[in-house]
mmCIF file of C-alpha atoms in Angstrom:
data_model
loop_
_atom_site.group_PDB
_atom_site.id
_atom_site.type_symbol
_atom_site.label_atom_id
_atom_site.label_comp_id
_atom_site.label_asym_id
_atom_site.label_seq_id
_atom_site.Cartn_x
_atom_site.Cartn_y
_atom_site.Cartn_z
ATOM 1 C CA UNK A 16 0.000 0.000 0.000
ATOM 2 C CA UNK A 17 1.801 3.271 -0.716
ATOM 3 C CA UNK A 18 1.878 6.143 0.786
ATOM 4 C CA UNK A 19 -1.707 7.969 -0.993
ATOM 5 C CA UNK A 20 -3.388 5.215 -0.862
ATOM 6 C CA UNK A 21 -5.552 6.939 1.799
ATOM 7 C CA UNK A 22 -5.549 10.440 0.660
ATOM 8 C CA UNK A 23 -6.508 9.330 -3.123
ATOM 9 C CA UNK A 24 -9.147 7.578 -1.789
ATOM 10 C CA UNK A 25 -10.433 10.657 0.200
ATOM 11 C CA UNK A 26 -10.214 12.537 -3.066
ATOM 12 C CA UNK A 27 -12.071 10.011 -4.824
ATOM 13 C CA UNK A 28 -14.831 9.820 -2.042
ATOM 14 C CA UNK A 29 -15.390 13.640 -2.285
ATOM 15 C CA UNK A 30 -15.737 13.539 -6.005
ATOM 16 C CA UNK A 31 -18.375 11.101 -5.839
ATOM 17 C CA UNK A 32 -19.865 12.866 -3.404
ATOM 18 C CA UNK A 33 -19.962 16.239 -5.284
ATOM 19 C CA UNK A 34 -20.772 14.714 -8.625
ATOM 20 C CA UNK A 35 -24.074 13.003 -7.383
ATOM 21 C CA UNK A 36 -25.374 15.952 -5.691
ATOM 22 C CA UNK A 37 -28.939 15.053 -5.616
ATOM 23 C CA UNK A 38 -28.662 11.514 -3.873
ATOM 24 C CA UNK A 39 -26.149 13.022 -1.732
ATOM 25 C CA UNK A 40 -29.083 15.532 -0.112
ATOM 26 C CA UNK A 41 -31.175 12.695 -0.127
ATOM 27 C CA UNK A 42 -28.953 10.758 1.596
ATOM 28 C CA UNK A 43 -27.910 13.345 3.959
ATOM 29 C CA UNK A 44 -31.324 14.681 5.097
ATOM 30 C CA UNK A 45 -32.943 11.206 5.807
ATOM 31 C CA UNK A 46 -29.809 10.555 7.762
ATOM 32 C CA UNK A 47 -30.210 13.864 9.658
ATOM 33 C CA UNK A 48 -33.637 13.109 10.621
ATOM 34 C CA UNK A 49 -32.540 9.970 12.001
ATOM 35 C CA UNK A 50 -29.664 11.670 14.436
ATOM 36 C CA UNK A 51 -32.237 14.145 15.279
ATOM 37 C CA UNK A 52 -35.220 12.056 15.906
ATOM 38 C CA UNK A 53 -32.578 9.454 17.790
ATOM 39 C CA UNK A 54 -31.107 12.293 20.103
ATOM 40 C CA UNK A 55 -34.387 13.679 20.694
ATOM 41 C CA UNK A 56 -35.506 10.297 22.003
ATOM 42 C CA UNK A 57 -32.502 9.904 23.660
ATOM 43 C CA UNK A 58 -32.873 13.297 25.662
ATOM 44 C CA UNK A 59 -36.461 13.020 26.294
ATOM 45 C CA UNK A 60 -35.967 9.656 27.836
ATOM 46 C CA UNK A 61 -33.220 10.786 29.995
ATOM 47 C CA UNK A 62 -35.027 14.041 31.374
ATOM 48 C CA UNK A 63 -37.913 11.665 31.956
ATOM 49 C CA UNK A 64 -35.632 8.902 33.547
ATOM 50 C CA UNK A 65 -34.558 12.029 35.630
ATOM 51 C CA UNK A 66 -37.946 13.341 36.575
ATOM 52 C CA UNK A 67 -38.757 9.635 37.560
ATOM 53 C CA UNK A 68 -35.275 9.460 40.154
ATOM 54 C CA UNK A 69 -36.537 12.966 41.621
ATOM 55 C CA UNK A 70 -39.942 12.023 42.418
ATOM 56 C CA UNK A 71 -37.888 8.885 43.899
ATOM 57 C CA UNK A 72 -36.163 11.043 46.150
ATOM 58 C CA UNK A 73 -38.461 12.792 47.242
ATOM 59 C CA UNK A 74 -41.607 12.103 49.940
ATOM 60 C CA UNK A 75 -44.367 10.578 47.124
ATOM 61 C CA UNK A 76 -47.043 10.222 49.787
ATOM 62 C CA UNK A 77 -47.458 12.302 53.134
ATOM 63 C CA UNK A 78 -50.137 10.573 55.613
ATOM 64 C CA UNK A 79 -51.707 13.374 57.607
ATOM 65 C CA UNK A 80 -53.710 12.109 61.076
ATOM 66 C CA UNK A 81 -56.115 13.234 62.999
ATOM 67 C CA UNK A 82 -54.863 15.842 66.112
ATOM 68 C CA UNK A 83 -55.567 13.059 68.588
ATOM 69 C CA UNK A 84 -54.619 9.985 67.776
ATOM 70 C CA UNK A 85 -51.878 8.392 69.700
ATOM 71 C CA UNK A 86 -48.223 8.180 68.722
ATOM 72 C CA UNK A 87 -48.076 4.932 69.380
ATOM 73 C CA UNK A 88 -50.519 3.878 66.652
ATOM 74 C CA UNK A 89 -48.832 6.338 64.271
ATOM 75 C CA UNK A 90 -45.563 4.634 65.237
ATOM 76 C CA UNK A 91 -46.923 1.180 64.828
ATOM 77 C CA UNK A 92 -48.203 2.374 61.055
ATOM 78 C CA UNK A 93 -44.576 3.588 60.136
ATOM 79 C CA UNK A 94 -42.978 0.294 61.656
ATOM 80 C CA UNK A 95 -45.519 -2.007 59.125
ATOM 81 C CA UNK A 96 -44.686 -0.013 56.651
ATOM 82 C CA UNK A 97 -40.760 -0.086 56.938
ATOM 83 C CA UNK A 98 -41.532 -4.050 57.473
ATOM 84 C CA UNK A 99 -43.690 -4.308 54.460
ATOM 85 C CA UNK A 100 -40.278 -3.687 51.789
ATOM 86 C CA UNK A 101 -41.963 -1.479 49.602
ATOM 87 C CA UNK A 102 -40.827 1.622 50.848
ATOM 88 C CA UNK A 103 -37.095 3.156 51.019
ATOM 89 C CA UNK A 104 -38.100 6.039 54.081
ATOM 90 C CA UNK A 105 -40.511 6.653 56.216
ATOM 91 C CA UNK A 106 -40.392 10.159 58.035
ATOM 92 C CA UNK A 107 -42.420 10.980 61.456
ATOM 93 C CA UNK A 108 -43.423 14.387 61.728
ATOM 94 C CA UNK A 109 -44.695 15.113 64.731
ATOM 95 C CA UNK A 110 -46.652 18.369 65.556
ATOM 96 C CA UNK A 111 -43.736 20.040 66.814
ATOM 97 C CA UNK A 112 -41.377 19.402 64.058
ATOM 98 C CA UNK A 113 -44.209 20.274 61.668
ATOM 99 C CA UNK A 114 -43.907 23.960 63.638
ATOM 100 C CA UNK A 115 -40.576 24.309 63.028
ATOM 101 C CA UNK A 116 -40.801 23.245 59.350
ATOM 102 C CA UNK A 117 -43.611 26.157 59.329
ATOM 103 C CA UNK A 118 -41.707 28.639 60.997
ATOM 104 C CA UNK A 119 -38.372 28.397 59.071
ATOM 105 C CA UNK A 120 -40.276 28.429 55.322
ATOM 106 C CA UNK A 121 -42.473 31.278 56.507
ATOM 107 C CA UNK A 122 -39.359 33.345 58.781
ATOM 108 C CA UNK A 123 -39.868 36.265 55.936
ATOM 109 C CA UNK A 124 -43.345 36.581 56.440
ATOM 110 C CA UNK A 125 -44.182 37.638 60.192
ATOM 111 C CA UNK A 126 -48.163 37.591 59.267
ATOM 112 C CA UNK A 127 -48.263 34.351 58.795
ATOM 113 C CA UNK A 128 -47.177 33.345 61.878
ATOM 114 C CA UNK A 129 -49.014 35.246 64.253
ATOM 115 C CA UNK A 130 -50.949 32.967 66.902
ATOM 116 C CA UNK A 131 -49.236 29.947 65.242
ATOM 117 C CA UNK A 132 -48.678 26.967 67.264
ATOM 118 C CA UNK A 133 -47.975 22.952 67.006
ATOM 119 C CA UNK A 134 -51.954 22.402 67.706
ATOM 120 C CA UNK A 135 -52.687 23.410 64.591
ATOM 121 C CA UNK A 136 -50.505 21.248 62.488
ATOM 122 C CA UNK A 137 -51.355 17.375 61.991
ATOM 123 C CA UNK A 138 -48.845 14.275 63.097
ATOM 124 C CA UNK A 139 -47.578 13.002 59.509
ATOM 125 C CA UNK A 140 -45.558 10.232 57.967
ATOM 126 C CA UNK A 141 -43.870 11.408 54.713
ATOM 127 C CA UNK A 142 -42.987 8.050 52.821
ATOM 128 C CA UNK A 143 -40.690 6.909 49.831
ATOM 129 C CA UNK A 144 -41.590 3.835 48.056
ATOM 130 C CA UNK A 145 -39.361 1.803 46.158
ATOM 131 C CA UNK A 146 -41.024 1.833 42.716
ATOM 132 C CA UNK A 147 -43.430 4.626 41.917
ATOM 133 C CA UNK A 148 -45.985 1.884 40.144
ATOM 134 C CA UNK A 149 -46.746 0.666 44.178
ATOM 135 C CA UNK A 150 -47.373 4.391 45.311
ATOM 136 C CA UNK A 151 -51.325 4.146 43.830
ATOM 137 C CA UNK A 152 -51.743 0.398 45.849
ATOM 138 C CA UNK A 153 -50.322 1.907 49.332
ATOM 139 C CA UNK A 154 -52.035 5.461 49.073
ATOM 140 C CA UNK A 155 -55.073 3.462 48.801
ATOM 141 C CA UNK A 156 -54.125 1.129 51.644
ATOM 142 C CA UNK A 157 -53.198 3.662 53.997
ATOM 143 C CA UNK A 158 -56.872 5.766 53.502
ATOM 144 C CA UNK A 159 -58.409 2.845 55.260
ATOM 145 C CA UNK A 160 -56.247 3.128 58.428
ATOM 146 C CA UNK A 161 -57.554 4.145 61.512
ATOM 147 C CA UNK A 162 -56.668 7.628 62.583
ATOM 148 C CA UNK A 163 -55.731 8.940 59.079
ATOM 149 C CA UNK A 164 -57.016 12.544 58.006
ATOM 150 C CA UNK A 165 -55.696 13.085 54.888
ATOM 151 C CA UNK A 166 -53.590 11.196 52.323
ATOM 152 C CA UNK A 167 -51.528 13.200 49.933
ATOM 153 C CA UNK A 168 -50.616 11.721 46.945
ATOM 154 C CA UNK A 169 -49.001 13.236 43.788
ATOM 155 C CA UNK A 170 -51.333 10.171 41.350
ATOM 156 C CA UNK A 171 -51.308 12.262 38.389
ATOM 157 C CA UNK A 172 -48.046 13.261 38.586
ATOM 158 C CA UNK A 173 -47.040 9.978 39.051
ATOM 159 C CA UNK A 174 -48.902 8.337 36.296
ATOM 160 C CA UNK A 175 -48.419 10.974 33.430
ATOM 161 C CA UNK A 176 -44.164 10.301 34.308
ATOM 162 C CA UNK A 177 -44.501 6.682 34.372
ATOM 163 C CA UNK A 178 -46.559 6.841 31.146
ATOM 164 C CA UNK A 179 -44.421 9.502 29.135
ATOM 165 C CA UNK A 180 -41.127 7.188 30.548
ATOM 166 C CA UNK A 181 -43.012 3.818 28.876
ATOM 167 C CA UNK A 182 -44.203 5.924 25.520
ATOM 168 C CA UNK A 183 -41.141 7.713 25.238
ATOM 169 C CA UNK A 184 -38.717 4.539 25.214
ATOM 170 C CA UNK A 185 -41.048 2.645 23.337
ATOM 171 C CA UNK A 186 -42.444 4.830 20.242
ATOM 172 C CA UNK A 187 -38.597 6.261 20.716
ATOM 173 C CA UNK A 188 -37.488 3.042 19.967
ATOM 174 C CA UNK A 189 -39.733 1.745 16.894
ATOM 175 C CA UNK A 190 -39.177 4.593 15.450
ATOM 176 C CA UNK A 191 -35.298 5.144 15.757
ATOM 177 C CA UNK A 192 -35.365 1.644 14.173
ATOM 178 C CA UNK A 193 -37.382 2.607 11.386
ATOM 179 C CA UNK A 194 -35.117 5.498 10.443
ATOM 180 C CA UNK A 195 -32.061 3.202 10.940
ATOM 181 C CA UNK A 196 -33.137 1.043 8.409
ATOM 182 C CA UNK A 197 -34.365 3.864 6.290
ATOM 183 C CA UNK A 198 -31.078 5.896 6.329
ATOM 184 C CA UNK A 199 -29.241 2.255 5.730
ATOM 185 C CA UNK A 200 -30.961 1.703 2.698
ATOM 186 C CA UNK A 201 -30.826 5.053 1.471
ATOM 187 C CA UNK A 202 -27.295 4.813 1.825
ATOM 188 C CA UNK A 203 -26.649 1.641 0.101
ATOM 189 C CA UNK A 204 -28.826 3.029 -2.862
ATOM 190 C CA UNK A 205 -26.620 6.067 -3.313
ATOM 191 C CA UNK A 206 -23.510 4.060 -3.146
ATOM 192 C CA UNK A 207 -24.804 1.592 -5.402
ATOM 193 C CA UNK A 208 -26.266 4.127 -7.754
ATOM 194 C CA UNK A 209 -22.469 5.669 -7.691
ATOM 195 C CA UNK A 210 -20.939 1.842 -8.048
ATOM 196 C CA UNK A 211 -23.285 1.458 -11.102
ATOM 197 C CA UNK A 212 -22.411 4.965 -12.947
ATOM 198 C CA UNK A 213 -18.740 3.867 -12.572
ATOM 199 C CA UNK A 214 -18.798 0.272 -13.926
ATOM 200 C CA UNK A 215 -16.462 1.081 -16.858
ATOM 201 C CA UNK A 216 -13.945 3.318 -14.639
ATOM 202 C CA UNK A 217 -13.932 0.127 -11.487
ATOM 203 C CA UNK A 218 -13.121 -2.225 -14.700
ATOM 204 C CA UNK A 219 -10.016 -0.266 -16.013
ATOM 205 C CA UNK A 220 -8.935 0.429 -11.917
ATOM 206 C CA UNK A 221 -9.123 -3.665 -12.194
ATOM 207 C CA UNK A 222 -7.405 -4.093 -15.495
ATOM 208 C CA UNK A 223 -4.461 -1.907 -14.713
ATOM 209 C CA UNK A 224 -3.832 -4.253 -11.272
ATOM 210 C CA UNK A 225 -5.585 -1.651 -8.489
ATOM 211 C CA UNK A 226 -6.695 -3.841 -5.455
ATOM 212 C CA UNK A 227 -9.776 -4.408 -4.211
ATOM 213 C CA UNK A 228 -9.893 -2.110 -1.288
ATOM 214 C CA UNK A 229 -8.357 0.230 -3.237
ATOM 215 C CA UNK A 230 -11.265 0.009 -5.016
ATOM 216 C CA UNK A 231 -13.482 -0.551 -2.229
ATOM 217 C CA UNK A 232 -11.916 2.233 0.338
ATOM 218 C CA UNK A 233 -13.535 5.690 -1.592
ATOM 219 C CA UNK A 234 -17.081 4.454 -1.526
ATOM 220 C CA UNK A 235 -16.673 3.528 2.190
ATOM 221 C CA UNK A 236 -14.991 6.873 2.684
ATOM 222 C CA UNK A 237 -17.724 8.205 0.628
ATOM 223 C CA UNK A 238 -20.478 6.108 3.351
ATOM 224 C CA UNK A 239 -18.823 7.864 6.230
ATOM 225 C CA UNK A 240 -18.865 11.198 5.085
ATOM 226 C CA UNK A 241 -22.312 11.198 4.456
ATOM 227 C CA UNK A 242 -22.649 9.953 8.296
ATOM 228 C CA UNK A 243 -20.201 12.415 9.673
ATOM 229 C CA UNK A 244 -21.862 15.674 7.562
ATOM 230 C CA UNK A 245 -25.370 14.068 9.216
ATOM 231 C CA UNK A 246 -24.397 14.088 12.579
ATOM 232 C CA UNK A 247 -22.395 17.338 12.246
ATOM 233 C CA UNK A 248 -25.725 18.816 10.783
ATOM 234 C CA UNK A 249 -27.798 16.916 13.431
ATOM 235 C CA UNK A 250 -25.903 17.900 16.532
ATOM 236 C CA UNK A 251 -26.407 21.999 15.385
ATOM 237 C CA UNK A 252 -30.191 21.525 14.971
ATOM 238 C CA UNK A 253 -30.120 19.819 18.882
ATOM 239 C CA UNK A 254 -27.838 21.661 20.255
ATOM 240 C CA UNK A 255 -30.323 25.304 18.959
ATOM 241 C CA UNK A 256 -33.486 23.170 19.640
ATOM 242 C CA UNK A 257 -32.285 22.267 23.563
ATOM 243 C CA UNK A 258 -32.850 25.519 25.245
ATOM 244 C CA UNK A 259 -36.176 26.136 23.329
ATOM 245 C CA UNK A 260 -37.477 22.768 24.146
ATOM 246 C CA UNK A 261 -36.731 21.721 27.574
ATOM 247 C CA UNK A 262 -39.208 24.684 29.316
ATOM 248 C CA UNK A 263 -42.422 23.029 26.918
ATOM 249 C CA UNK A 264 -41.036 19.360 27.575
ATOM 250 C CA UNK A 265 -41.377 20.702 31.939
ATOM 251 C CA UNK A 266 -45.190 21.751 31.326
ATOM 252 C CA UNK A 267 -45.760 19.068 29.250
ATOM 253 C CA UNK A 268 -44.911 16.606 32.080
ATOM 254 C CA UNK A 269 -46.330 18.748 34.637
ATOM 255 C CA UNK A 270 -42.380 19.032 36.279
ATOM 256 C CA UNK A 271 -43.694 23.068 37.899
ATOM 257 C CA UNK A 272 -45.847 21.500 40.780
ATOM 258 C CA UNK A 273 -42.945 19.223 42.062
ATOM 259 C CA UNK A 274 -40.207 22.539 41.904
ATOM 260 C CA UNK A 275 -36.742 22.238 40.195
ATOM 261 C CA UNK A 276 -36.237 18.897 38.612
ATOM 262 C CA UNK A 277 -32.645 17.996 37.814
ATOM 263 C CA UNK A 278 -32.632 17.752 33.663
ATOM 264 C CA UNK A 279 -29.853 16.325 31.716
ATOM 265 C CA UNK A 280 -30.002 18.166 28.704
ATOM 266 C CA UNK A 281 -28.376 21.042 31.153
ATOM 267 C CA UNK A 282 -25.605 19.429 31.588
ATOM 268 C CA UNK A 283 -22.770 20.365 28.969
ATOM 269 C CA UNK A 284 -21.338 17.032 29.636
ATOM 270 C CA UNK A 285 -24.450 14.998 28.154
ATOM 271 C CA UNK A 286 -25.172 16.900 25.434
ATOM 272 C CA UNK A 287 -21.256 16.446 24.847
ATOM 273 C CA UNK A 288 -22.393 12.439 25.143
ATOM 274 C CA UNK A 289 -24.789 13.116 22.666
ATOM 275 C CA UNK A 290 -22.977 14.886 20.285
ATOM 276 C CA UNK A 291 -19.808 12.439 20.423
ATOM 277 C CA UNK A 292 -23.002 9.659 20.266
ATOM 278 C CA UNK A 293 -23.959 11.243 17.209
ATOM 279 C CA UNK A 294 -21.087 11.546 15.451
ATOM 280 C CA UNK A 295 -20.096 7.924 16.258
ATOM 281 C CA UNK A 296 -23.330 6.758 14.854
ATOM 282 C CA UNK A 297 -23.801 8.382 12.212
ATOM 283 C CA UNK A 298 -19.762 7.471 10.751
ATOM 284 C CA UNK A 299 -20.911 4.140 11.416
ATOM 285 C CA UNK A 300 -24.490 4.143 9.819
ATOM 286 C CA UNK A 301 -22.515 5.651 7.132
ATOM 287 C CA UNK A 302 -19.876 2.745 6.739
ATOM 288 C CA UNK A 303 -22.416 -0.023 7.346
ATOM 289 C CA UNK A 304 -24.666 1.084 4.482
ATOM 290 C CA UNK A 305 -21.460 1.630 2.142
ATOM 291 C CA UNK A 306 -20.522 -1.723 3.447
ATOM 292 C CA UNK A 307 -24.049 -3.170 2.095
ATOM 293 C CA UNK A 308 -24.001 -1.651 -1.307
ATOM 294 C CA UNK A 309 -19.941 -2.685 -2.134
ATOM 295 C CA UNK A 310 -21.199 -6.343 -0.922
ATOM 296 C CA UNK A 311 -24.273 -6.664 -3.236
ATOM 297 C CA UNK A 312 -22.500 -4.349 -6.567
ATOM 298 C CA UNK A 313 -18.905 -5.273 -6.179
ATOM 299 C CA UNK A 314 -18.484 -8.978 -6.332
ATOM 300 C CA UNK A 315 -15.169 -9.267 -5.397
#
């Protein structure tokens, strides 16, 4: 192999490039919907994923009682429930503590605590489950137990996360599959369509004693650079969409009621992941389509 092997096939992947203009915008834009749609996915499953640990850490269901009933009953609720393996934490607030929590959110406002005291404020249990699919079974359980006032329960909050996390990965999925094979085949028709309009030139490289990946190299070349220019084009359009995005994708999933939820796509580190992702992918989308097309046009 000498020493332009690599080069001259570079050359020779750019000219095929530039001379079939039309599949080549094809080619490229299919393949730039498929980076798009894929990092889209990929974000929206991870703020979701995200949204999902928050709620996790956070108390999911507070038990409020009524003013007299005993500790010890309260006490005896929190110990079943920390038997029972379902939950991660459960907090006792008693009616003191609940005071103090009072007092130090409302310190600013000295109206709202005049002729405060721990009389007014319910014993509670603030609880963490383990999986947020049990939260609707033991909310319901624990509104049947004697000396319970209230039981507060984020349900819809719950369910719309758990069903945007299921619908996300799964119509994320199908369709991120669907493009895949799309921008594959696309891919191995352009380099076929570029194998076939240079039949006569490929039989001369042959006569004249060119090997076959000298042959072969340019039109994988030729599959990566249409990867690389998608991904390149992809990662712009994500990177611009981001910032616009994320506040609609917090209403959407009702994130406002629950306060700041940690989100991913902040994070210049992931959407460095994504980018890197991207450009990965999309090189080898690009290679494994070329790959396809040299296999089924060039037999040899």
């Amino acid at each position: 192999m000498n020493s332009n092997f690599l080069p001259e096939s570079l050359l020779l992947a750019g000219q095929y490039v530039r001379r079939n203009l039309f599949l080549t915008v094809a080619s490229v834009a299919v393949m730039t919907l498929t980076f798009f749609v894929t990092a889209t996915f990929v974000g929206a499953a991870a703020g979701a994923d995200s949204a999902v640990k928050f709620l996790e850490s956070k108390a999911q269901i507070t038990v409020f009682f009524k003013n007299d009933a005993p500790p010890e009953k309260i006490m005896a609720i929190k110990d079943n429930l920390e038997a029972g393996g379902s939950t991660i934490e459960v907090k006792y607030i008693s009616q003191e503590e609940a005071l103090k929590i009072y007092l130090g959110q409302h310190q600013d406002e000295p109206t709202l605590l005049e002729s405060v005291n721990a009389g007014i404020f319910p014993p509670s249990l603030e609880i963490r489950g383990r999986r947020l699919s049990d939260l609707p079974q033991l909310a319901k359980e624990l509104e049947n137990k004697e000396g319970v006032e209230e039981v507060v329960f984020f349900k819809e909050v719950v369910d719309t996360f758990l069903r945007w996390t299921q619908t996300i990965r799964l119509f994320g999925l199908i369709l991120i599959s669907i493009l895949t094979l799309i921008s594959v085949l696309i891919t191995l028709i352009t380099i076929g369509m570029t194998i076939y309009t240079r039949v006569e030139e490929i039989e001369v490289m042959r006569l004249v004693g060119a090997t076959a990946w000298y042959i072969r190299l340019p039109f994988l070349f030729q599959g990566a650079l249409y990867g690389l220019i998608s991904a390149s084009l992809s990662s712009v359009l994500f990177l611009a969409a981001t910032p616009v995005v994320t506040p609609y994708f917090f209403r959407l999933m009702g994130v406002t009621s629950l306060g700041t939820v940690p989100f991913p796509l902040s994070d210049p580190v992931f959407l460095a992941e994504i980018v890197a992702g991207q450009l990965f992918f999309g090189v080898f989308l690009g290679i494994a389509g070329s790959a396809a097309a040299i296999r089924k046009y060039l037999r040899f």
